[in-house]
Tab-separated table of C-alpha atoms in Angstrom:
chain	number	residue	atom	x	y	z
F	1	UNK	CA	0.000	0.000	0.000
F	2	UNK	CA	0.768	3.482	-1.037
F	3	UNK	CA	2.453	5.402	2.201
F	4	UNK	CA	0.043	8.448	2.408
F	5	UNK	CA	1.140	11.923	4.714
F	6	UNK	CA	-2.142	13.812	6.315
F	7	UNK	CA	-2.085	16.856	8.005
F	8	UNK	CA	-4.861	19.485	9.731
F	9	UNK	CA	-4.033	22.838	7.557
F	10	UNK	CA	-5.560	26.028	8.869
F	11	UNK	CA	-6.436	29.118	6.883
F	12	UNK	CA	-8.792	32.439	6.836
F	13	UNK	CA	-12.140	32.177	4.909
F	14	UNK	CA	-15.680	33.797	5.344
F	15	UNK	CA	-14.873	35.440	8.464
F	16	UNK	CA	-13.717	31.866	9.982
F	17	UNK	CA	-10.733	29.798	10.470
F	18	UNK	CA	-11.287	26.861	8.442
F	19	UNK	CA	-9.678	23.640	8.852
F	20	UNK	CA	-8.603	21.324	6.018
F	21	UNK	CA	-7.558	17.750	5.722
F	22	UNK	CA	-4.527	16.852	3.652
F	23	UNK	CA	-3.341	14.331	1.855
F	24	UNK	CA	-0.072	13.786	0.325
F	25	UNK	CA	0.996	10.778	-1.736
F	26	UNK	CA	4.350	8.713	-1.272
F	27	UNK	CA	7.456	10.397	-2.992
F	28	UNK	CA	8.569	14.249	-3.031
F	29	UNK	CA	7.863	15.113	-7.021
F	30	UNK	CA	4.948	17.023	-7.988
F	31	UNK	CA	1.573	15.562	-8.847
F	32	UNK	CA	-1.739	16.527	-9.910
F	33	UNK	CA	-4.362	17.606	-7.172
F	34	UNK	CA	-7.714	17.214	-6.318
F	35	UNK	CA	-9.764	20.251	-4.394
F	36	UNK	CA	-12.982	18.249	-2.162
F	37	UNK	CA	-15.794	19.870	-1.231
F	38	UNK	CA	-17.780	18.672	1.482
F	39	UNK	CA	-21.744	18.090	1.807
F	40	UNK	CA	-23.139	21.177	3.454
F	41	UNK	CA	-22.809	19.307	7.134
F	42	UNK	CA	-19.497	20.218	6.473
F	43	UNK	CA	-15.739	18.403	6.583
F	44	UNK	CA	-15.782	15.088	7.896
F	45	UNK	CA	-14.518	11.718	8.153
F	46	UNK	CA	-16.113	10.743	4.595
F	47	UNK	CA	-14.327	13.443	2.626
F	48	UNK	CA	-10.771	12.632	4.745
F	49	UNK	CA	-11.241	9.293	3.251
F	50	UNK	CA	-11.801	10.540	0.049
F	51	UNK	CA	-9.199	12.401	0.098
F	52	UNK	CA	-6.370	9.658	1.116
F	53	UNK	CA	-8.085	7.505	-1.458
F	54	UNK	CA	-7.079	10.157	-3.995
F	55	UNK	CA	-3.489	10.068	-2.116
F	56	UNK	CA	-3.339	6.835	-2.366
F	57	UNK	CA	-3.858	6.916	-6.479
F	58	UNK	CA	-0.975	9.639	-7.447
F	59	UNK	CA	-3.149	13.228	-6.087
F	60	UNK	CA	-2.197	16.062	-3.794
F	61	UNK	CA	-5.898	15.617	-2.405
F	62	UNK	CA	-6.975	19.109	0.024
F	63	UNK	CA	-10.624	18.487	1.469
F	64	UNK	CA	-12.014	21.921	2.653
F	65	UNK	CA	-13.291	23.081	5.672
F	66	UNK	CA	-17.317	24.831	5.290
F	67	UNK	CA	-17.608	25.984	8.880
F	68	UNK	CA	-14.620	26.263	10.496
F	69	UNK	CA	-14.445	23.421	12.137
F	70	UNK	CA	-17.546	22.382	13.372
F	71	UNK	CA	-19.760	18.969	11.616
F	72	UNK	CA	-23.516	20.542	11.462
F	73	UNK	CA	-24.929	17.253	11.924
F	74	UNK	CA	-28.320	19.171	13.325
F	75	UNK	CA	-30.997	19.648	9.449
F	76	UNK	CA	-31.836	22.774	10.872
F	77	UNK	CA	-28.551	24.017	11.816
F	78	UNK	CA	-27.088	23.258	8.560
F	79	UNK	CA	-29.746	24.658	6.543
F	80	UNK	CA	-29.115	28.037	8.728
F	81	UNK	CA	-25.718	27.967	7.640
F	82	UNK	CA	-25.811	26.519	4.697
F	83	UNK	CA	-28.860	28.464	2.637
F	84	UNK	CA	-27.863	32.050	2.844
F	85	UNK	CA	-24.185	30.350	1.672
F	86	UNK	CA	-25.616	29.026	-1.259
F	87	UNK	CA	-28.049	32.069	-2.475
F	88	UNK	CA	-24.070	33.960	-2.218
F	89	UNK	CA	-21.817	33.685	-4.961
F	90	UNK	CA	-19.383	35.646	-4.040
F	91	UNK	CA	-19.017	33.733	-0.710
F	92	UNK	CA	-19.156	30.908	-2.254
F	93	UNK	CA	-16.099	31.915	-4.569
F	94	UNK	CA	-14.790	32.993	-1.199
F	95	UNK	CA	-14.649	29.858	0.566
F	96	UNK	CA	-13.808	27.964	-2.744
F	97	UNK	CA	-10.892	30.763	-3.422
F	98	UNK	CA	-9.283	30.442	-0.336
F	99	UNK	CA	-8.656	26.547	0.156
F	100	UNK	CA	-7.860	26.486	-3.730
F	101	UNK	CA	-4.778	28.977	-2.677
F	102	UNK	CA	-3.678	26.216	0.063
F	103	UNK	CA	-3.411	23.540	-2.288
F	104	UNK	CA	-2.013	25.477	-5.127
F	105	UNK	CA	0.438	26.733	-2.418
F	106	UNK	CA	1.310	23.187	-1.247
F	107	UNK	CA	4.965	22.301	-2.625
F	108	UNK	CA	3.713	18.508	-3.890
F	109	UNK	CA	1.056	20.236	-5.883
F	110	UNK	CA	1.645	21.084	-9.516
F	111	UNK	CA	-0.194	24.209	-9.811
F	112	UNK	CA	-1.197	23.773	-13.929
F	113	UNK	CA	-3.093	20.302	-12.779
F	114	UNK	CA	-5.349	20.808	-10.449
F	115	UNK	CA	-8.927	19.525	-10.570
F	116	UNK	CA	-12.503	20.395	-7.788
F	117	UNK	CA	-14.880	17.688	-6.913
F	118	UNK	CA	-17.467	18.673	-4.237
F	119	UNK	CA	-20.752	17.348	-2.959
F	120	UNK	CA	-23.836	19.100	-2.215
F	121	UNK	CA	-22.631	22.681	-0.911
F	122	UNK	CA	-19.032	21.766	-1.620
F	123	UNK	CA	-20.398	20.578	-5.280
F	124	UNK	CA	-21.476	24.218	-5.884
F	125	UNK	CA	-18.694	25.709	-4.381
F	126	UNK	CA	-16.794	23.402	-6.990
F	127	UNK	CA	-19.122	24.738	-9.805
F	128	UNK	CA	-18.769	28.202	-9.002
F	129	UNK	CA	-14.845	28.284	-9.167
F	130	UNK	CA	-15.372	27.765	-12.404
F	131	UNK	CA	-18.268	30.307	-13.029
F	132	UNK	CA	-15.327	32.277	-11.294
F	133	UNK	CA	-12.613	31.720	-14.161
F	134	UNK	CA	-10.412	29.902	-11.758
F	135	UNK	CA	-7.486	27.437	-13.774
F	136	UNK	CA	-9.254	23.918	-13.230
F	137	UNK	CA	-8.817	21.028	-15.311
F	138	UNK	CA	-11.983	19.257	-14.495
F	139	UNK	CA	-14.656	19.910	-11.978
F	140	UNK	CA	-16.840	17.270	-10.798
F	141	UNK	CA	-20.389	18.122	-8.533
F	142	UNK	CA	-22.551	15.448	-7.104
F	143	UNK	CA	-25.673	16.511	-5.655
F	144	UNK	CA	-24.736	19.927	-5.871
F	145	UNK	CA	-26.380	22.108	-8.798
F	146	UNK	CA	-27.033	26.282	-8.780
F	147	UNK	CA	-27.573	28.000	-12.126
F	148	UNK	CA	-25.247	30.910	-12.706
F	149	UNK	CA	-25.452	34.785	-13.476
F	150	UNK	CA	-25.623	34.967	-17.011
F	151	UNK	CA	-22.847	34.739	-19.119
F	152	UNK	CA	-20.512	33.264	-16.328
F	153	UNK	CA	-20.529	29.788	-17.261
F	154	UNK	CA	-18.123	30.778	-20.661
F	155	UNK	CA	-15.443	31.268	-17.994
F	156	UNK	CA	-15.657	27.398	-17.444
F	157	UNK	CA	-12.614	26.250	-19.183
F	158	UNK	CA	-12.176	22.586	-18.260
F	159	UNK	CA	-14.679	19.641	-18.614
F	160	UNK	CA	-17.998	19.225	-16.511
F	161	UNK	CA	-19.883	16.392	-14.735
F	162	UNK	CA	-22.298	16.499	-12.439
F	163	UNK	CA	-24.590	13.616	-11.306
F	164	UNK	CA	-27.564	13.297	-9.479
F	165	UNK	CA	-30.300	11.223	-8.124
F	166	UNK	CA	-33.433	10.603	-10.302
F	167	UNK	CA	-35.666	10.875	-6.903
F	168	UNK	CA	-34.227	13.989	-5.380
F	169	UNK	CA	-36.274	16.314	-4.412
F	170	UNK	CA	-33.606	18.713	-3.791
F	171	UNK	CA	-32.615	18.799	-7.320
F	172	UNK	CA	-35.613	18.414	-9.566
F	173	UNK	CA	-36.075	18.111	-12.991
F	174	UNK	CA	-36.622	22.092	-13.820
F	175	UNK	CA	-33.137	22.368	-11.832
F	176	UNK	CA	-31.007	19.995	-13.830
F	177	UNK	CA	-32.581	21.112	-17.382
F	178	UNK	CA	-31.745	24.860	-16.079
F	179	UNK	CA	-28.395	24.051	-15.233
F	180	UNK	CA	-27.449	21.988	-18.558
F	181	UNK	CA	-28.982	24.850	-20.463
F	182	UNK	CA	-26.505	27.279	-18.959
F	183	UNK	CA	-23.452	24.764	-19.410
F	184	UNK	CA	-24.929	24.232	-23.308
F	185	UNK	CA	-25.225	28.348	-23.489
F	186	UNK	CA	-21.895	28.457	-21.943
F	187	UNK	CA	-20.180	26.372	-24.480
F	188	UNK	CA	-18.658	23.751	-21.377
F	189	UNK	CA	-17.725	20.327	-21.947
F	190	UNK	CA	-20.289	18.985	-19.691
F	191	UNK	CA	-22.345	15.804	-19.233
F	192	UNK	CA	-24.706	14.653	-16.599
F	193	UNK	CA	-25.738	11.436	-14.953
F	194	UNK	CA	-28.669	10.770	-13.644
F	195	UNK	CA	-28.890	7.469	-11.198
F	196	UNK	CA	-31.985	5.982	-11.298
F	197	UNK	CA	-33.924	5.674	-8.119
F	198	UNK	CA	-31.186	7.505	-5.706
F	199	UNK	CA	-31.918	10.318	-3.368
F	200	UNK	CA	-30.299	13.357	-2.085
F	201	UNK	CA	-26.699	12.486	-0.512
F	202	UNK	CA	-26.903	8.979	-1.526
F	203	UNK	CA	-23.120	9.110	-2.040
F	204	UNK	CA	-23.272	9.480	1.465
F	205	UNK	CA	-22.773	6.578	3.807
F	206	UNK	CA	-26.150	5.913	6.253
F	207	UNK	CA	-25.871	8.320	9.501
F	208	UNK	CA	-27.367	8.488	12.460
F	209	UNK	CA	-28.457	11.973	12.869
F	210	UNK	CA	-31.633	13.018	11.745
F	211	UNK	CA	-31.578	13.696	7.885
F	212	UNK	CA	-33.800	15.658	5.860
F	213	UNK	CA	-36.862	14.229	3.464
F	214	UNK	CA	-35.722	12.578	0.598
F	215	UNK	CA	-31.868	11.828	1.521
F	216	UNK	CA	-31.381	8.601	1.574
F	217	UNK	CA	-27.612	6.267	0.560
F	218	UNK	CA	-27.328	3.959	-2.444
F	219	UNK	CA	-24.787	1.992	-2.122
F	220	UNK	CA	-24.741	0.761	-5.584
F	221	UNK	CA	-24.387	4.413	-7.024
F	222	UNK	CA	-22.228	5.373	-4.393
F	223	UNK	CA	-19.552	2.904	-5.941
F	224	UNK	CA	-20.772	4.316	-9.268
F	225	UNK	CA	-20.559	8.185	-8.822
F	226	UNK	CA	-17.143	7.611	-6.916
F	227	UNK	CA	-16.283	5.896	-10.463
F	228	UNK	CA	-17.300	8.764	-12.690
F	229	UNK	CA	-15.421	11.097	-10.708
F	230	UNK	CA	-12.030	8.878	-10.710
F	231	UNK	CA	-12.611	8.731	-14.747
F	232	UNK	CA	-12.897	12.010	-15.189
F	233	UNK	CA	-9.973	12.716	-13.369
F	234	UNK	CA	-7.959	10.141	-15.241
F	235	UNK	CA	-8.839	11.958	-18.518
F	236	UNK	CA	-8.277	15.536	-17.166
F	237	UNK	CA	-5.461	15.261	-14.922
F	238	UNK	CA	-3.984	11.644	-14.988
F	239	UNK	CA	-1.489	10.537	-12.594
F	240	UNK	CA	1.261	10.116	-14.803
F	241	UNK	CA	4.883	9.094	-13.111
């Protein structure tokens, strides 16, 4: 097995001090690097064990922190938090901005290669780097769809996926068609997924918190989705040496 390095990095966003997980791959060269954004409950274990998978395969991997530390495992707490975030571009940019700067900063990362995957709120936050012009080679969103100001999505300079759950309530139908209509005005490289008969979060391993209606795991395309998002960074930003 791969000998991965993980570390607790601390930085300034959104009037916090967030807290990041890293994860650095054996060896002392360069290699490509993954940004993770978290579900809007914010950094946890799942997303530090994304992110040393992602070690594990080659990546720099940086998970970002939402909250600054704390894990809003409370529906209504999170949706405090988490609602006024996500009707906020420009925070969202913010919060995106400023762990994108760590991991470019990091000396293992090679700052031309350097791809965002996110779920839910972090999904968005993913999205809206690009929106924001940011140098991404791929960007990946699960879960997590907004629709743009106009024009903003030609600033999207790197491929596109996003997947979703066919039951979601959270992201309906009108969403998803608004959202591939901006990527299609746009001019992205995008393509969707749609798994039939998931929920909300059902990337998400079961929890025992209260969760909101219509979240719900799917094991089966949980394994999937993680799939998609390791092939599209093995087109965009391959692990090479």
């Amino acid at each position: 097995m791969t000998t991965v390095t993980t570390r607790t990095v601390a930085y300034p966003a959104d009037d916090l001090t967030m807290r990041g997980h890293l994860a650095l791959p054996a060896g002392t060269g360069r290699r490509p690097a993954v940004l993770i954004g978290p579900e809007g409950m914010g950094l946890g274990d799942v997303e530090r064990r994304r992110a040393e998978a992602l070690a594990e395969l080659g990546y720099v991997a940086l998970a970002f922190d939402l909250h600054g530390g704390p894990y809003l495992d409370d529906p209504d707490e999170m949706l405090a938090r988490c609602l006024p975030l996500l009707d906020d571009p420009g925070r969202m940019r913010g919060i995106g901005r400023a762990a994108l700067d760590v991991l470019r900063a990091e000396p293992r990362t090679d700052p031309g290669r350097i791809a965002a995957i996110g779920y839910g709120t972090g999904g968005a936050i993913a999205v809206e780097l690009g929106r924001d012009g940011a140098g991404l080679r791929a960007i990946a969103t699960v879960n997590g769809l907004t629709t743009g100001r106009p024009g903003e999505a030609a600033r999207i300079r790197c491929p596109v996926w996003a997947g979703v759950g066919s039951e979601d309530p959270i992201m309906p139908p009108a969403l998803r068609e608004a959202f591939a209509a901006e990527m299609r005005e746009g001019g992205v490289d995008w393509r969707f997924t749609v798994y039939g008969g998931a929920l909300h979060a059902f990337h998400h391993p079961p929890v025992e918190h209260t969760v909101l209606p219509g979240v719900g795991h799917h094991p089966l395309h949980a394994r999937r989705a993680w799939r998609d998002v390791l092939d599209l960074l093995a087109e965009c930003v391959p692990v090479t040496d």
